[in-house]
Coordinates of C-alpha atoms in Angstrom, one line a residue:
M1 CA -85.3 45.8 -118.9
T2 CA -81.6 45.0 -118.8
K3 CA -78.7 47.4 -118.9
N4 CA -77.5 46.0 -122.3
V5 CA -80.9 46.4 -123.9
L6 CA -81.1 50.0 -122.7
T7 CA -77.7 50.8 -124.0
R8 CA -78.5 49.5 -127.5
L9 CA -81.8 51.4 -127.6
L10 CA -79.9 54.6 -126.7
Q11 CA -77.2 53.9 -129.4
A12 CA -79.9 53.3 -132.1
S13 CA -81.8 56.5 -131.1
L14 CA -78.6 58.5 -131.2
M15 CA -77.8 57.2 -134.7
C16 CA -81.2 58.1 -135.9
C17 CA -80.9 61.6 -134.5
L18 CA -77.5 62.1 -136.1
A19 CA -78.9 60.9 -139.5
V20 CA -81.7 63.4 -139.3
L21 CA -79.4 66.1 -138.0
F22 CA -76.8 65.7 -140.7
T23 CA -79.4 65.4 -143.4
A24 CA -81.1 68.6 -142.4
C25 CA -77.9 70.6 -141.6
D26 CA -75.3 69.6 -144.2
D27 CA -74.3 73.2 -144.7
V28 CA -74.0 73.7 -140.9
F29 CA -71.8 70.8 -140.1
G30 CA -69.7 70.6 -143.3
N31 CA -68.8 72.7 -146.3
E32 CA -66.4 72.5 -149.2
D33 CA -63.7 74.4 -147.2
N34 CA -64.1 72.3 -144.1
P35 CA -65.4 68.8 -145.1
M36 CA -66.7 66.5 -142.4
S37 CA -66.4 62.7 -142.0
A38 CA -68.8 60.6 -144.0
Y39 CA -69.1 58.2 -141.1
L40 CA -68.9 55.2 -143.5
S41 CA -68.9 51.6 -142.2
M42 CA -69.3 48.1 -143.5
S43 CA -68.4 44.6 -142.4
D44 CA -65.1 43.4 -143.7
K45 CA -65.9 39.7 -143.2
P46 CA -64.9 37.7 -146.3
V47 CA -67.6 35.8 -148.2
T48 CA -67.5 32.8 -150.6
L49 CA -70.0 32.6 -153.5
K50 CA -70.6 30.0 -156.2
A51 CA -70.5 31.3 -159.8
G52 CA -73.9 32.6 -160.7
D53 CA -74.9 33.5 -157.1
T54 CA -75.8 37.0 -155.9
Y55 CA -75.1 38.6 -152.6
R56 CA -75.9 42.1 -151.2
R57 CA -73.8 44.0 -148.6
K58 CA -74.4 47.7 -148.2
A59 CA -72.1 50.2 -146.6
I60 CA -73.8 52.4 -143.9
S61 CA -73.4 56.2 -143.6
V62 CA -75.3 58.4 -141.2
T63 CA -74.8 61.3 -143.6
T64 CA -76.0 62.1 -147.0
A65 CA -72.7 61.1 -148.5
V66 CA -72.8 59.5 -152.0
V67 CA -71.5 56.0 -151.8
E68 CA -70.2 54.1 -154.9
Y69 CA -69.3 50.4 -155.2
T70 CA -66.5 48.8 -157.3
S71 CA -65.0 45.4 -157.8
S72 CA -61.3 45.0 -158.3
K73 CA -61.8 42.1 -160.7
T74 CA -65.0 42.4 -162.7
D75 CA -64.4 39.1 -164.5
V76 CA -64.7 37.4 -161.1
A77 CA -67.6 39.4 -159.7
T78 CA -69.5 42.6 -160.4
V79 CA -71.3 45.0 -158.0
D80 CA -74.0 47.5 -158.6
N81 CA -74.6 50.8 -156.8
E82 CA -76.9 49.0 -154.3
G83 CA -74.0 46.8 -153.2
L84 CA -75.5 43.7 -155.0
V85 CA -72.6 41.4 -156.0
T86 CA -73.0 39.0 -158.9
A87 CA -70.4 36.1 -158.9
K88 CA -69.1 35.4 -162.4
A89 CA -66.2 33.1 -162.4
E90 CA -63.7 31.3 -160.1
G91 CA -61.3 33.7 -158.4
I92 CA -60.9 36.4 -155.7
T93 CA -61.9 40.0 -155.9
T94 CA -62.2 42.9 -153.5
I95 CA -65.5 44.8 -153.2
T96 CA -65.0 48.4 -152.1
A97 CA -67.6 50.9 -151.0
T98 CA -66.3 54.5 -151.4
A99 CA -67.8 57.8 -150.0
T100 CA -67.0 60.2 -152.8
G101 CA -67.2 63.3 -150.6
Y102 CA -70.3 64.6 -152.4
S103 CA -73.7 65.1 -150.7
S104 CA -76.7 63.4 -152.3
Q105 CA -78.8 66.4 -151.0
N106 CA -77.1 69.4 -152.4
G107 CA -74.4 67.9 -154.7
K108 CA -71.6 69.8 -152.8
K109 CA -68.4 68.1 -151.8
I110 CA -68.8 68.5 -148.1
Y111 CA -67.5 65.1 -146.9
Q112 CA -64.1 63.6 -146.5
P113 CA -63.6 60.7 -149.0
A114 CA -63.5 57.3 -147.3
S115 CA -63.7 53.7 -148.3
V116 CA -64.3 50.3 -146.8
S117 CA -64.0 46.9 -148.4
Y118 CA -64.3 43.1 -148.1
V119 CA -63.0 40.1 -150.1
V120 CA -65.2 37.8 -152.2
T121 CA -64.0 34.4 -153.3
V122 CA -65.9 32.8 -156.1
V123 CA -65.9 29.0 -156.5
P124 CA -67.2 27.1 -159.5
A125 CA -71.0 26.6 -159.6
T126 CA -72.3 23.2 -158.8
V127 CA -73.8 21.8 -161.9
S128 CA -75.5 18.4 -161.6
A129 CA -75.1 15.8 -164.3
T130 CA -78.1 14.0 -165.8
S131 CA -75.8 11.1 -167.0
L132 CA -72.3 10.0 -166.1
T133 CA -70.0 7.3 -167.4
L134 CA -66.4 6.3 -166.8
N135 CA -63.9 5.0 -169.4
K136 CA -62.8 2.3 -166.9
T137 CA -65.0 -0.2 -165.1
T138 CA -62.7 -2.9 -163.8
E139 CA -58.9 -2.4 -163.4
V140 CA -55.9 -4.4 -162.1
L141 CA -53.1 -2.4 -160.6
A142 CA -49.9 -3.5 -158.9
K143 CA -49.3 -2.5 -155.4
N144 CA -47.2 0.7 -155.3
G145 CA -47.3 0.6 -159.1
D146 CA -48.2 3.3 -161.7
A147 CA -51.2 5.5 -161.2
L148 CA -54.3 5.1 -163.3
T149 CA -56.3 7.9 -164.8
I150 CA -60.0 7.5 -165.1
T151 CA -61.9 9.8 -167.4
A152 CA -65.5 10.7 -166.7
T153 CA -68.0 11.7 -169.4
A154 CA -70.9 13.8 -168.1
T155 CA -74.0 15.4 -169.5
P156 CA -73.8 18.4 -169.4
A157 CA -70.0 18.5 -169.9
E158 CA -69.6 21.3 -167.3
A159 CA -71.2 19.1 -164.5
T160 CA -69.4 19.3 -161.2
L161 CA -67.8 16.0 -160.2
T162 CA -66.6 14.6 -156.8
W163 CA -64.4 11.5 -156.5
E164 CA -64.1 9.0 -153.7
S165 CA -62.5 5.7 -152.9
S166 CA -64.2 3.0 -150.8
D167 CA -60.9 2.1 -149.2
E168 CA -58.0 4.6 -149.3
A169 CA -55.7 2.0 -147.8
V170 CA -56.1 0.2 -151.1
A171 CA -56.3 3.1 -153.5
T172 CA -56.7 6.9 -153.4
V173 CA -58.3 9.1 -156.0
A174 CA -58.0 12.8 -156.9
N175 CA -59.7 14.2 -159.9
G176 CA -59.9 10.8 -161.5
V177 CA -56.2 9.9 -160.9
V178 CA -56.1 6.6 -158.9
T179 CA -53.0 5.7 -156.9
P180 CA -52.6 2.1 -155.7
K181 CA -51.5 1.8 -152.1
G182 CA -52.1 -1.7 -150.7
A183 CA -53.5 -5.1 -151.7
G184 CA -57.3 -5.3 -151.9
I185 CA -60.4 -4.1 -153.7
A186 CA -61.5 -0.5 -153.8
T187 CA -64.5 1.0 -155.6
I188 CA -63.7 4.3 -157.2
T189 CA -66.9 6.5 -157.5
A190 CA -67.5 9.6 -159.4
K191 CA -70.6 11.6 -158.3
S192 CA -72.6 14.5 -159.7
G193 CA -75.9 15.4 -158.2
D194 CA -78.0 12.2 -158.0
V195 CA -76.0 10.2 -160.5
K196 CA -72.8 8.3 -160.1
A197 CA -70.5 5.9 -161.9
T198 CA -68.0 3.4 -160.5
C199 CA -64.9 1.5 -161.3
E200 CA -63.7 -1.6 -159.4
V201 CA -59.9 -1.5 -158.8
F202 CA -58.0 -4.7 -157.9
V203 CA -54.7 -3.9 -156.3
G204 CA -52.3 -6.8 -155.9
N205 CA -48.8 -8.2 -155.3
E206 CA -47.1 -9.4 -158.5
V207 CA -45.9 -13.0 -158.3
D208 CA -43.8 -14.7 -161.0
L209 CA -44.7 -18.4 -161.1
G210 CA -42.0 -21.0 -161.6
A211 CA -41.9 -24.7 -162.2
S212 CA -43.4 -25.7 -158.9
A213 CA -46.8 -26.0 -157.3
Y214 CA -48.2 -22.7 -155.9
E215 CA -51.0 -21.9 -153.5
A216 CA -52.1 -18.4 -154.3
K217 CA -52.3 -15.7 -151.7
N218 CA -55.2 -13.3 -151.6
Y219 CA -54.8 -10.4 -154.1
D220 CA -51.9 -12.0 -156.0
I221 CA -51.2 -11.0 -159.6
V222 CA -49.8 -14.2 -161.0
K223 CA -47.8 -14.6 -164.2
G224 CA -45.3 -17.0 -165.7
N225 CA -45.1 -20.6 -166.8
M226 CA -45.5 -23.1 -164.1
G227 CA -45.4 -26.2 -166.3
A228 CA -47.1 -29.4 -165.1
Y229 CA -47.6 -28.1 -161.6
Q230 CA -50.8 -27.2 -159.9
L231 CA -52.1 -23.7 -159.0
T232 CA -54.5 -23.7 -156.1
I233 CA -56.8 -20.8 -155.2
P234 CA -57.8 -21.1 -151.6
A235 CA -61.4 -20.5 -150.6
G236 CA -62.5 -16.9 -150.6
F237 CA -59.4 -15.6 -152.4
K238 CA -59.2 -13.2 -155.3
V239 CA -56.4 -13.4 -157.8
A240 CA -55.5 -11.7 -161.1
F241 CA -54.0 -13.6 -164.1
D242 CA -51.5 -11.6 -166.1
G243 CA -49.9 -14.2 -168.4
V244 CA -50.2 -17.6 -166.7
T245 CA -49.4 -20.9 -168.4
A246 CA -50.1 -24.2 -166.8
T247 CA -50.3 -27.8 -168.0
K248 CA -52.1 -29.1 -165.0
Q249 CA -55.5 -28.1 -163.7
I250 CA -56.1 -25.0 -161.6
V251 CA -58.1 -25.9 -158.5
C252 CA -60.5 -23.6 -156.7
S253 CA -60.9 -24.7 -153.1
G254 CA -64.1 -22.8 -152.6
D255 CA -65.4 -19.4 -153.6
A256 CA -62.8 -17.8 -156.0
T257 CA -62.5 -14.8 -158.2
I258 CA -60.2 -14.5 -161.1
Y259 CA -59.5 -11.2 -162.8
L260 CA -58.0 -11.3 -166.3
A261 CA -55.6 -8.4 -166.9
D262 CA -56.1 -6.6 -170.2
G263 CA -53.7 -7.7 -172.9
S264 CA -52.7 -10.9 -171.1
T265 CA -52.8 -14.4 -172.5
N266 CA -53.6 -17.2 -169.9
S267 CA -53.9 -20.9 -170.6
V268 CA -54.5 -24.0 -168.5
T269 CA -54.5 -27.5 -170.0
A270 CA -55.3 -30.4 -167.8
V271 CA -53.4 -33.6 -168.3
S272 CA -55.2 -35.4 -171.1
T273 CA -55.2 -38.7 -169.3
D274 CA -56.6 -37.3 -166.1
G275 CA -60.3 -36.9 -165.4
N276 CA -59.7 -33.3 -164.3
A277 CA -61.3 -30.1 -165.5
G278 CA -59.0 -27.3 -166.8
I279 CA -60.3 -25.1 -164.0
K280 CA -62.0 -27.1 -161.3
I281 CA -64.7 -25.2 -159.4
G282 CA -65.4 -25.4 -155.7
G283 CA -68.0 -27.6 -154.1
T284 CA -71.8 -27.1 -153.6
G285 CA -72.7 -23.5 -152.7
T286 CA -69.4 -22.0 -153.8
T287 CA -68.9 -19.6 -156.8
L288 CA -66.2 -19.2 -159.3
T289 CA -66.3 -15.6 -160.7
I290 CA -64.3 -14.6 -163.7
N291 CA -63.9 -10.8 -164.3
G292 CA -62.2 -9.0 -167.2
E293 CA -60.6 -5.6 -167.1
T294 CA -62.4 -2.8 -168.9
A295 CA -61.3 -3.5 -172.5
G296 CA -62.0 -7.2 -172.1
T297 CA -58.8 -8.2 -173.9
G298 CA -57.5 -10.5 -171.2
Q299 CA -57.7 -14.1 -172.6
L300 CA -58.2 -17.3 -170.7
T301 CA -58.2 -20.7 -172.4
A302 CA -59.1 -23.8 -170.3
Q303 CA -58.8 -27.3 -171.7
G304 CA -60.4 -30.1 -169.8
G305 CA -58.7 -33.5 -169.4
Y306 CA -60.0 -37.0 -170.0
Y307 CA -63.9 -36.8 -169.8
A308 CA -63.8 -33.5 -167.8
A309 CA -65.1 -30.0 -168.4
G310 CA -63.0 -27.1 -169.5
I311 CA -64.3 -25.0 -166.7
G312 CA -66.4 -26.8 -164.1
T313 CA -66.3 -30.3 -162.7
N314 CA -64.1 -33.4 -163.0
Y315 CA -65.1 -36.8 -164.4
S316 CA -67.0 -38.7 -161.7
Y317 CA -65.0 -41.9 -162.1
Y318 CA -64.0 -42.6 -158.5
S319 CA -66.8 -40.8 -156.6
A320 CA -69.8 -38.5 -157.0
V321 CA -68.8 -35.0 -158.0
T322 CA -70.6 -31.9 -156.8
G323 CA -69.6 -28.4 -158.0
G324 CA -70.8 -24.9 -157.3
Y325 CA -71.8 -21.9 -159.5
I326 CA -69.9 -20.3 -162.4
V327 CA -70.2 -16.6 -163.2
I328 CA -68.4 -14.9 -166.1
N329 CA -68.6 -11.1 -166.1
G330 CA -65.9 -10.2 -168.7
G331 CA -62.7 -11.1 -170.6
T332 CA -62.2 -13.4 -173.5
V333 CA -62.8 -16.9 -172.2
T334 CA -62.4 -20.1 -174.2
A335 CA -63.4 -23.4 -172.5
N336 CA -63.0 -26.8 -174.2
G337 CA -64.3 -30.0 -172.7
G338 CA -62.4 -33.3 -172.7
S339 CA -63.7 -36.3 -174.6
Y340 CA -67.2 -36.3 -173.0
G341 CA -67.1 -33.1 -170.8
A342 CA -68.9 -29.8 -171.4
G343 CA -66.9 -26.7 -172.3
I344 CA -68.5 -25.0 -169.3
G345 CA -70.4 -27.1 -166.8
T346 CA -70.0 -30.8 -165.8
G347 CA -67.7 -33.5 -166.8
R348 CA -68.9 -37.0 -167.7
A349 CA -71.0 -38.9 -165.1
S350 CA -69.7 -42.5 -164.8
S351 CA -72.1 -45.4 -164.6
S352 CA -71.5 -45.5 -160.8
Y353 CA -71.4 -41.9 -159.7
S354 CA -73.3 -38.7 -160.4
N355 CA -72.0 -35.4 -161.6
I356 CA -73.5 -32.0 -160.6
C357 CA -72.7 -28.3 -161.0
G358 CA -74.7 -25.3 -160.0
D359 CA -76.0 -22.3 -162.0
I360 CA -74.0 -21.0 -164.9
T361 CA -74.3 -17.2 -165.5
I362 CA -72.6 -15.3 -168.3
N363 CA -73.1 -11.5 -167.9
G364 CA -70.3 -10.2 -170.0
G365 CA -67.3 -10.8 -172.1
T366 CA -66.6 -12.9 -175.2
V367 CA -67.2 -16.6 -174.3
T368 CA -66.6 -19.6 -176.5
A369 CA -67.4 -23.0 -175.1
T370 CA -67.0 -26.3 -176.9
G371 CA -68.2 -29.7 -175.6
G372 CA -66.6 -33.1 -176.1
S373 CA -68.1 -35.6 -178.5
S374 CA -71.2 -36.2 -176.4
A375 CA -71.4 -33.0 -174.3
A376 CA -73.1 -29.6 -174.6
G377 CA -70.9 -26.6 -175.1
I378 CA -72.5 -25.0 -172.0
G379 CA -74.3 -27.4 -169.6
T380 CA -73.8 -31.1 -168.9
G381 CA -71.3 -33.7 -170.2
Q382 CA -72.3 -37.2 -171.1
T383 CA -74.1 -39.3 -168.5
L384 CA -74.0 -43.0 -167.8
S385 CA -75.8 -42.4 -164.5
S386 CA -77.0 -38.9 -163.5
N387 CA -75.7 -35.6 -164.7
T388 CA -77.1 -32.2 -163.6
C389 CA -76.4 -28.5 -164.1
G390 CA -78.4 -25.7 -162.6
A391 CA -80.0 -22.7 -164.4
I392 CA -78.1 -21.3 -167.4
T393 CA -78.4 -17.5 -168.0
I394 CA -76.9 -15.5 -170.8
G395 CA -77.2 -11.7 -170.1
T396 CA -77.5 -8.9 -172.7
G397 CA -74.3 -7.4 -171.4
V398 CA -72.2 -10.0 -173.3
T399 CA -70.1 -9.3 -176.4
S400 CA -70.8 -12.7 -177.7
V401 CA -71.4 -16.3 -176.4
T402 CA -70.7 -19.2 -178.7
A403 CA -71.6 -22.7 -177.7
T404 CA -70.7 -25.8 -179.8
R405 CA -72.1 -29.2 -178.9
G406 CA -70.3 -32.5 -179.5
T407 CA -71.5 -34.6 -182.5
S408 CA -73.6 -36.9 -180.3
S409 CA -75.0 -34.2 -177.9
P410 CA -78.6 -33.1 -178.5
N411 CA -78.0 -29.6 -177.3
S412 CA -75.4 -26.8 -177.7
I413 CA -76.6 -25.3 -174.5
G414 CA -78.3 -27.5 -171.8
K415 CA -78.3 -31.3 -171.6
G416 CA -75.6 -33.5 -173.1
E417 CA -76.0 -37.0 -174.3
G418 CA -77.5 -39.7 -172.1
D419 CA -80.7 -41.2 -170.8
E420 CA -83.2 -38.3 -170.9
D421 CA -84.4 -39.2 -167.4
N422 CA -80.8 -39.0 -166.1
Q423 CA -79.8 -35.7 -167.8
N424 CA -81.0 -32.7 -165.8
C425 CA -80.7 -29.0 -166.5
G426 CA -82.4 -26.0 -164.8
T427 CA -84.1 -23.2 -166.7
I428 CA -82.3 -21.5 -169.6
T429 CA -82.7 -17.8 -170.1
F430 CA -81.5 -15.7 -173.0
G431 CA -81.6 -12.0 -172.0
T432 CA -85.1 -11.6 -170.6
A433 CA -86.6 -14.6 -172.4
A434 CA -87.1 -17.9 -170.7
V435 CA -86.4 -20.4 -173.5
F436 CA -86.2 -23.7 -171.4
N437 CA -88.3 -24.4 -168.3
G438 CA -86.3 -27.4 -167.1
S439 CA -88.1 -30.0 -169.3
A440 CA -89.1 -28.3 -172.6
W441 CA -87.9 -25.6 -175.0
S442 CA -90.0 -22.6 -175.9
P443 CA -90.4 -22.7 -178.8
A444 CA -90.3 -26.5 -179.0
T445 CA -87.7 -26.3 -181.8
M446 CA -85.2 -23.5 -181.3
T447 CA -84.5 -21.5 -184.4
A448 CA -82.4 -18.5 -185.2
G449 CA -84.0 -15.2 -184.1
T450 CA -84.2 -12.7 -181.3
Y451 CA -84.8 -13.8 -177.7
G452 CA -85.0 -11.3 -174.9
G453 CA -82.6 -8.8 -176.4
L454 CA -80.2 -11.3 -177.8
N455 CA -79.8 -12.5 -181.4
L456 CA -79.4 -16.2 -181.8
A457 CA -77.5 -17.5 -184.8
I458 CA -77.4 -21.3 -185.5
S459 CA -74.8 -22.9 -187.7
G460 CA -74.6 -26.6 -187.6
N461 CA -73.8 -27.6 -184.0
T462 CA -73.0 -24.1 -183.0
W463 CA -75.2 -21.5 -181.3
T464 CA -74.0 -17.8 -181.1
L465 CA -75.7 -15.2 -179.0
T466 CA -75.0 -11.5 -179.5
P467 CA -76.8 -8.4 -178.1
V468 CA -79.5 -6.8 -180.3
A469 CA -78.0 -3.5 -181.7
P470 CA -79.5 -0.5 -180.0

């Protein structure tokens, strides 16, 4: 047995003996004329509790001294006569144990009054949310510009929230206030328990366009009238439109993402005598993505030139044309095809060269697509050889999608005019319903009704899809 263990045993034995001795001999060791020490002790180590928690810390006396407990701020925490603390509300309080001087054995005041205390800090209780939403989902901010306040709505309302940014070099967040720092994309996340909600924040450099060609830089926020000059978006770049006017096509060199700033009006009109799309998508395997800010009030109007699509591919006059995918997630987008081009999809396929675009997916926003005289609103333009678009999907998150066919086109969505064997379209899905399998419609004759969570209204050459009301 070590020396330290022996020492502790002796100390414990001595304390027990003293307790018995003082208890049995109160009148011998202390009296009202000559009170003795209460030998009161308690740890003074601070403690932090969450509101609603309990915690017990008792003072120790080897005598029969009566000990009472008090809290300096009972609105922060209370304490009972057993030293049990109940945390009430955020704040700081001092818990004090006081030897009153009286003996619990004979009721006489034979001890010297004494007190010991410790500090309790109460923090808000952690309440987990069962649901959580943000009033912002996608936002465009200027680098070093004004901060943005995001408001969270949680159930229950008193749920505890934590906030974080995926990239603090781009944007920081504190209690929902987002401060832009540097160009890039940051995801702002609010969390509570097992639920979370996010907002994508685009932070960019503002660029005023003039009457000259411009090759965008990554994370530009472009605005201004560039006249009959071309705006090019290099492969992989993300840009925001905040009031752009162009009378020559916009070219996407590869993958490209366009954000439409709320309240902005943006328009591009390809030269009517050119076979160019209003916005020309990149080649095979690339994706043009169009995102709107939260309110979806950013407007984009794209007008295709001679025989070309509003958004999609050029006219295949000089060579075969192959384009990538088109994804629209938000904003107010209007796309008008040229004479024989789709509003969204392919331009005309000449007698010598084919025209191809990839899948077209519309997940959100208010989208209006009008085809040229022999083209679908969404899908393919006229073909004199071979014209193909991939699968077309309209999701239930849209505000509305309106597609108007040209007078000679058989479909508002899908294949435009031309030899049936040379017009190709992938599957067409409305919400969760597959309505076209690549060769036939289901039902064989589409009528107004509900399809996979979307209402289809038909008026003449126009189809309009809107979500079924909850």
